[in-house]
Coordinates of C-alpha atoms in Angstrom, one line a residue:
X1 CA 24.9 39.9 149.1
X2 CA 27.9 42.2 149.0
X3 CA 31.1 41.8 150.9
X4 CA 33.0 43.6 153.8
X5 CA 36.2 42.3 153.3
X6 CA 38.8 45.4 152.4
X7 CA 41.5 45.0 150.4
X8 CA 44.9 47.4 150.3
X9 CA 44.5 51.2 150.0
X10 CA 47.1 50.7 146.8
X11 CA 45.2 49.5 144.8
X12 CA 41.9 51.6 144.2
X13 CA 41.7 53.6 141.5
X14 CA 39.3 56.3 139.7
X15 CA 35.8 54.6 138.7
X16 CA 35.9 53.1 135.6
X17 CA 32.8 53.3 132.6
X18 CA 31.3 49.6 134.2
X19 CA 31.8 50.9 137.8
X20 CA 29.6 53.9 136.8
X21 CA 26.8 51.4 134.6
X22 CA 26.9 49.3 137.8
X23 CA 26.2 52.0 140.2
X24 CA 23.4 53.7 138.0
X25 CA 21.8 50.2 137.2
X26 CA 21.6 49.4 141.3
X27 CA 19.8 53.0 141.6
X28 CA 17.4 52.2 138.9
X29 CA 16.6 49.0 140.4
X30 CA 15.3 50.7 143.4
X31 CA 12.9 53.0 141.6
X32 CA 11.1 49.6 140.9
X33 CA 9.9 50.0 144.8
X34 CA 13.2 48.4 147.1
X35 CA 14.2 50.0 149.7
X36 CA 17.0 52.6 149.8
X37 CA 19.7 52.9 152.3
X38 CA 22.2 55.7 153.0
X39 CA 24.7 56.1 155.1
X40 CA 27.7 58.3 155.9
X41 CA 30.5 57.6 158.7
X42 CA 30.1 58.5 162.3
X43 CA 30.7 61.8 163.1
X44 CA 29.8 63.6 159.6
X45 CA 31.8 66.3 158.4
X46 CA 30.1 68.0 155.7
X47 CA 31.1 66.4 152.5
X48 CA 29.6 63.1 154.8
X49 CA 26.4 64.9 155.1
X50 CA 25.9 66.9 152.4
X51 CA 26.7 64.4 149.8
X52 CA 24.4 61.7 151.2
X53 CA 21.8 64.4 151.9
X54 CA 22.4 65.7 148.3
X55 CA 21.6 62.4 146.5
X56 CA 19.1 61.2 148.7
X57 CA 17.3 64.2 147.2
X58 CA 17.9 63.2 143.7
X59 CA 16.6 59.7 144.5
X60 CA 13.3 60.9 145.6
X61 CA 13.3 63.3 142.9
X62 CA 13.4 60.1 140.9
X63 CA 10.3 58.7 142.8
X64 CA 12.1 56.5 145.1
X65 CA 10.1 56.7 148.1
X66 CA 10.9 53.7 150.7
X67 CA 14.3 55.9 151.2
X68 CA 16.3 56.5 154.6
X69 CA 19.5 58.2 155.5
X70 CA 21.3 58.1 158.9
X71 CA 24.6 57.7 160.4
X72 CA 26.3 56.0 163.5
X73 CA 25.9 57.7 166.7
X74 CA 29.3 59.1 168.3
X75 CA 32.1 57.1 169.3
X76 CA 32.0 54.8 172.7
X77 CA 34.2 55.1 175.4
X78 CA 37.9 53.8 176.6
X79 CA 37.4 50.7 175.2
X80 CA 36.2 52.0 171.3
X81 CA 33.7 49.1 171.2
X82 CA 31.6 50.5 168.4
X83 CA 29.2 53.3 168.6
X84 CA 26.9 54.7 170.9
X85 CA 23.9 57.2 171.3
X86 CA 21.7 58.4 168.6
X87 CA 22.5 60.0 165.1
X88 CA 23.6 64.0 166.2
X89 CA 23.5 66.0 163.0
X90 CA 25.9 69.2 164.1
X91 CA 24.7 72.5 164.3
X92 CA 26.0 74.0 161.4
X93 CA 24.6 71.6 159.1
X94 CA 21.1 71.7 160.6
X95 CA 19.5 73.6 157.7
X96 CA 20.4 71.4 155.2
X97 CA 17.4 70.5 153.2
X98 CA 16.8 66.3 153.1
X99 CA 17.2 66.4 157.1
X100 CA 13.0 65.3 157.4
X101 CA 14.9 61.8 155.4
X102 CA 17.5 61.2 158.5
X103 CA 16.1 58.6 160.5
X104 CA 18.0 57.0 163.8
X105 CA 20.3 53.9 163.0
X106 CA 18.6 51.4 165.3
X107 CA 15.4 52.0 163.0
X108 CA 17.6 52.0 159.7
X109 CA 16.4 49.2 157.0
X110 CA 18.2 45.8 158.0
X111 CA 18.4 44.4 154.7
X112 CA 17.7 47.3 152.3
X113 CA 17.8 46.1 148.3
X114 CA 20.0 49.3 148.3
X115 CA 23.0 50.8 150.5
X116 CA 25.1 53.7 149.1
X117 CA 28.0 54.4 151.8
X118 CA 29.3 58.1 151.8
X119 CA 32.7 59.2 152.3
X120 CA 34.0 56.4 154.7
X121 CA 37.6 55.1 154.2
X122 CA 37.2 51.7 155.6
X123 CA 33.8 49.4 156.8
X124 CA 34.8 50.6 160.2
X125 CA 33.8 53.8 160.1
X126 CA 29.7 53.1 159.4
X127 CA 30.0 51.8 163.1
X128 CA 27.3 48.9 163.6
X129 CA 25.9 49.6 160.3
X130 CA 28.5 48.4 158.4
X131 CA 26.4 44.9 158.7
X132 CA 24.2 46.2 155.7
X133 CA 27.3 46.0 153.7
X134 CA 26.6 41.9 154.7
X135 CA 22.8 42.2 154.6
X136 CA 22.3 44.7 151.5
X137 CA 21.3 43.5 148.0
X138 CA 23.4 45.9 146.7
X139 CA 25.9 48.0 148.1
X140 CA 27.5 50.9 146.3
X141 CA 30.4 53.2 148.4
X142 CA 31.0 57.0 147.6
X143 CA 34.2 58.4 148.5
X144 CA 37.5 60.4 147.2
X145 CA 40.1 59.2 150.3
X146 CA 43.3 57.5 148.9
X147 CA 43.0 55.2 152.1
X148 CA 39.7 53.9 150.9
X149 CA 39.9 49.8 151.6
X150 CA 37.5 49.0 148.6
X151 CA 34.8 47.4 150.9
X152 CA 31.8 46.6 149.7
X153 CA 30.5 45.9 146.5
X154 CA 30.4 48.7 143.5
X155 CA 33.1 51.3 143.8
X156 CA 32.5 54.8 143.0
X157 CA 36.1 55.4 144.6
X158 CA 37.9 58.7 143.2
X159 CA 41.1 59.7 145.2
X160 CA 41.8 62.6 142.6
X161 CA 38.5 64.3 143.1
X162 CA 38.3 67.1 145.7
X163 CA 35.2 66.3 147.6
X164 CA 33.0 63.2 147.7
X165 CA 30.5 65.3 146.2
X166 CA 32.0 65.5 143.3
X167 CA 31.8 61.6 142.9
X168 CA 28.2 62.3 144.5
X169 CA 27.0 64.5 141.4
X170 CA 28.6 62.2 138.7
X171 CA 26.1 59.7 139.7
X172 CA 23.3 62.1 140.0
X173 CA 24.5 63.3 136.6
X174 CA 24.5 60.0 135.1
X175 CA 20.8 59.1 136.4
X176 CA 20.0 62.4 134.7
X177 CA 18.6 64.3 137.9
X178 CA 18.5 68.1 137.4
X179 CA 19.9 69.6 140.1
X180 CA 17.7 72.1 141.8
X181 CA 18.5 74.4 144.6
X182 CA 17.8 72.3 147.7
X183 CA 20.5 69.4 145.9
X184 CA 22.9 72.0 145.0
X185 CA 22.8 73.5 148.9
X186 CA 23.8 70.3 150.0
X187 CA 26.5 69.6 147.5
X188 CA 27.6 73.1 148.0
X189 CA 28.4 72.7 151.5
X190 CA 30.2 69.5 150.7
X191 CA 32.0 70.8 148.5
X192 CA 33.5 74.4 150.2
X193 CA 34.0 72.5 153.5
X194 CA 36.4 69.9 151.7
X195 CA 38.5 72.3 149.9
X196 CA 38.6 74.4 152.8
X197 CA 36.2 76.9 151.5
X198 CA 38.3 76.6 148.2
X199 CA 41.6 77.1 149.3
X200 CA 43.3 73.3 149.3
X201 CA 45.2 72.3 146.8
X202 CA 42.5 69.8 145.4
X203 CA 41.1 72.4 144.1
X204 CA 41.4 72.5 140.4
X205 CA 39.3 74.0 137.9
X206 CA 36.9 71.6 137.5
X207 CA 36.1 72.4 141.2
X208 CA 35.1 75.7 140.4
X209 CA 33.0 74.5 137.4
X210 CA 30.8 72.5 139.5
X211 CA 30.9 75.0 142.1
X212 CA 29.5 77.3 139.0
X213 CA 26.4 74.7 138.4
X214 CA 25.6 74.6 142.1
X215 CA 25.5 78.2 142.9
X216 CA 23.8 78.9 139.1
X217 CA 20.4 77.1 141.0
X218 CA 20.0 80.2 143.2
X219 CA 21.2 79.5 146.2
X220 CA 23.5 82.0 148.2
X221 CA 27.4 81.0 148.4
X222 CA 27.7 84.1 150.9
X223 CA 25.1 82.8 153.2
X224 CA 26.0 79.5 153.6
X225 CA 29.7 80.4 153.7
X226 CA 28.5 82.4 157.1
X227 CA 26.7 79.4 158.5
X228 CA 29.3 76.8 158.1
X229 CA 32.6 78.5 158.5
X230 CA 31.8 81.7 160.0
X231 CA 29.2 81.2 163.3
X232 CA 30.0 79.4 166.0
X233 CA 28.8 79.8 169.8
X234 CA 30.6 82.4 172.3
X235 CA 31.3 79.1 174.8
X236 CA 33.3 77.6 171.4
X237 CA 35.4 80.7 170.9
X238 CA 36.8 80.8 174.9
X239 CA 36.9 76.9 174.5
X240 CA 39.2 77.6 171.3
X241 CA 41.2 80.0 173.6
X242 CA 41.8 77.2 176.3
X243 CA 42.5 75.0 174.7
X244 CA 45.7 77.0 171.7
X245 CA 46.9 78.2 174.8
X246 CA 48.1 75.0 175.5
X247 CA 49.8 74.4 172.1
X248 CA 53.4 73.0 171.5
X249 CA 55.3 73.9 168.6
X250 CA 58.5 71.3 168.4
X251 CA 60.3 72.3 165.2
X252 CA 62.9 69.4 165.0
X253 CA 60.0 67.0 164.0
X254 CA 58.9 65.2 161.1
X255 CA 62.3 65.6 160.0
X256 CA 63.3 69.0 161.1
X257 CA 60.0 70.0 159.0
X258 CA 58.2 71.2 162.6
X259 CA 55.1 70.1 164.4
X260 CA 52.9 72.0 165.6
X261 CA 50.2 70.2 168.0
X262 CA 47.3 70.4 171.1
X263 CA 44.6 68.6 172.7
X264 CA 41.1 69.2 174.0
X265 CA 39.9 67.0 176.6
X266 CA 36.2 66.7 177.3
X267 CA 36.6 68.7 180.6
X268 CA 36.8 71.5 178.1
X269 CA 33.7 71.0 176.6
X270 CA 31.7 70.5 179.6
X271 CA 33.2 73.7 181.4
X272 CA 32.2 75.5 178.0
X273 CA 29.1 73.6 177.7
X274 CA 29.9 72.6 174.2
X275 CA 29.6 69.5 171.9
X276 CA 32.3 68.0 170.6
X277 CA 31.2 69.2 166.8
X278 CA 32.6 72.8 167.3
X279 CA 36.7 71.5 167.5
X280 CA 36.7 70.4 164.4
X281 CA 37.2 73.8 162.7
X282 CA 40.1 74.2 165.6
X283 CA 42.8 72.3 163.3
X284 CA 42.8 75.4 161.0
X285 CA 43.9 77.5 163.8
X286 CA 46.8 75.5 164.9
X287 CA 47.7 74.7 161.6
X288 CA 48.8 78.3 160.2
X289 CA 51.9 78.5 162.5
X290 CA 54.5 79.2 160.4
X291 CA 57.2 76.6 161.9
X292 CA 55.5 73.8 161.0
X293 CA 54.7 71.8 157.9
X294 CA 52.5 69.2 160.4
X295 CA 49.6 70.2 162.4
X296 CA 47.6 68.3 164.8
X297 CA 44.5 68.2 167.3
X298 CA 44.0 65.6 169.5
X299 CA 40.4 65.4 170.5
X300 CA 39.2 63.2 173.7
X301 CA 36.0 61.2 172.7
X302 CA 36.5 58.8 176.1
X303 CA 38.5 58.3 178.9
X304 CA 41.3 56.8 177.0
X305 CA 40.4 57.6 173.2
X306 CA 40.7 60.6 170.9
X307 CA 39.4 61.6 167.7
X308 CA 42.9 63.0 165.7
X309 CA 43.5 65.3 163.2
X310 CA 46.4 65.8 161.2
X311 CA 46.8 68.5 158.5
X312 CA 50.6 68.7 156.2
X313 CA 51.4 71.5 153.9
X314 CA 53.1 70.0 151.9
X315 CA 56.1 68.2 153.1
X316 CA 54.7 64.9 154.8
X317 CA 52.5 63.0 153.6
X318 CA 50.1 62.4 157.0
X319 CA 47.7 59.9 155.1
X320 CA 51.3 57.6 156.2
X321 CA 51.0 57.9 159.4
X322 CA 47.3 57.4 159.9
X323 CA 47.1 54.6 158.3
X324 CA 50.4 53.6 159.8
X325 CA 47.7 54.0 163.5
X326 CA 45.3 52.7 161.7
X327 CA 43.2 55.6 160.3
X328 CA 43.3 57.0 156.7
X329 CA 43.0 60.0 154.7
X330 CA 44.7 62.1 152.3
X331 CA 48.6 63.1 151.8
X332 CA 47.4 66.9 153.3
X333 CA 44.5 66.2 155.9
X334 CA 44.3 62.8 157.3
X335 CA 42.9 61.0 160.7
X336 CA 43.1 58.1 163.3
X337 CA 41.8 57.3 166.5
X338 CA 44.4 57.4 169.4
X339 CA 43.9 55.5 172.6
X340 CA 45.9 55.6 176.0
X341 CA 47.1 59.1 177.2
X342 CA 47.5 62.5 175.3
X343 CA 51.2 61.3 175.5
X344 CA 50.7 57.8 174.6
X345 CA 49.3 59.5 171.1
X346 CA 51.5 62.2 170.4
X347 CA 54.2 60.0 171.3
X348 CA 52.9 57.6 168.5
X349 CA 52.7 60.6 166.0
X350 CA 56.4 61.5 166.5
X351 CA 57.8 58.1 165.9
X352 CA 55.7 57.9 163.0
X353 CA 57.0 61.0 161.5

């Protein structure tokens, strides 16, 4: 049985050599006919997605076949109670080969002989299927966030790597799993929407160099770039319009650095018709203002909860303050959910920074 008990953000490090024999000797056990579990936090962005979608590929290329992915449904209301509603894979992300594997999480193994965990920062964000972390023979967790709580059992926890698909394709690497095209699509998309298309920081050479192997399969970086970052509905672009109109730029914040903030409320999605998937690329409109070094979106998910985002260019480190709420993240991008009133948040954020 693994643990969910989390120790302090501090202390994870970069996978060491027996992390990586761990983790590759828990995936061969399950080629000898266990069942396999993945799972990637509510809400999946797509480094969530495509790196679970990406190695559940490579598992049944190794012949694994009792295999399942899935994902907690969105978050409940006021109270934030868990999760609710079935898995919702967003539209952009709906062509992502390995979907036929995504099954709904109240029909998810209980006790699978394997769970691998994808790019979740703490136990909290798998929702009610964190439990497998308790029920699992093995349990081994996937992620790059400097937050990370080290839950579970075997850590493949990388805070210098980019993406979690670039811990994602160590492993497959390791098992020696050619990547084909329908892997490297997945790991792809992972991979540009993390480093912002490849324009964060975290993006060294070594990023490019994988992003070399993945588009050397054949697949089309040009296409996918237009399905991910550059289609969205007409409802989504007046939404977007709304809702920046109603920005507020307060440059003596964060330390005379400048903040630069809005809010959507789910009144805007309903009179746009629109799910709640399509504010997620709002953050990089707000955050180009040139008055501030913090940006942030406050998203309602329930009467009296949102879904925030913070972005930093460089002179605050945001991962503070979220984890300071009680969210996680990186110095540059980072998140928390906010409960109470728009104010009651944005009030928080300020005395934060």
């Amino acid at each position: 049985m693994t643990s969910v008990v989390e120790v302090p953000a501090a202390e994870a490090a970069e996978p060491t050599a027996a992390d990586w024999a761990a983790a590759v000797a828990a995936v061969r056990g399950g080629q000898a006919g266990g069942t396999v579990l993945l799972v990637c936090h509510v809400n999946p962005d797509g480094d969530a997605l495509g790196s679970m979608l990406g190695v559940a590929l490579g598992l049944r290329r190794l012949g694994i076949t009792q295999l399942q992915a899935t994902f907690p449904g969105a978050t409940a209301g006021a109270t934030g109670g868990g999760y609710a509603g079935p898995p919702e894979v967003p539209e952009p992300f709906r062509w992502l080969p390995g979907l036929d594997l995504v099954v709904p999480a109240d029909s998810a193994y209980p006790a699978p002989d394997l769970f691998l965990c994808f790019d979740a920062a703490s136990a909290s964000r798998l929702g009610a299927l964190a439990d497998r972390l308790d029920t699992a023979g093995a349990a081994v967790v996937l992620d790059h966030h400097a937050s990370n709580t080290r839950f579970g059992g075997i850590h493949l926890v990388d805070p210098g790597a980019a993406a979690t698909s670039v811990v994602a394709e160590g492993l497959l690497s390791r098992l020696e799993v050619p990547l084909d095209a329908e892997i490297a699509q997945c790991l792809y998309v992972a991979l540009a929407t993390d480093t912002g298309s490849f324009r964060f920081d975290m993006t060294t050479p070594a990023v490019h160099e994988m992003a070399a192997r993945l588009i050397a399969t054949g697949i089309s970086p040009g296409e996918i770039s237009r399905r991910i970052f550059d289609t969205r509905p007409f409802g989504a672009v007046r939404l977007y319009g709304d809702v920046l109109q109603r920005a507020q730029l307060e440059p003596d914040a964060a330390g005379g650095v400048g903040l630069v903030w809005t809010y959507a409320t789910l009144d805007d999605l309903a009179r746009h018709g629109q799910k709640a998937y399509v504010l997620e690329a709002l953050i990089d409109s707000v955050r180009c203002a040139a008055e501030a070094d913090v940006s942030c979106v406050i998203k309602q998910v329930g009467p009296a909860e949102w879904a925030v985002s913070m972005r930093s260019k460089g002179a605050v480190d945001v991962s503070r303050v979220a984890v300071a709420l009680g969210g996680g993240g990186h110095r540059l991008a980072a998140g928390f959910t906010g409960r109470g009133t728009v104010d009651d948040v944005i009030g928080a954020i300020r005395a934060e920074l």
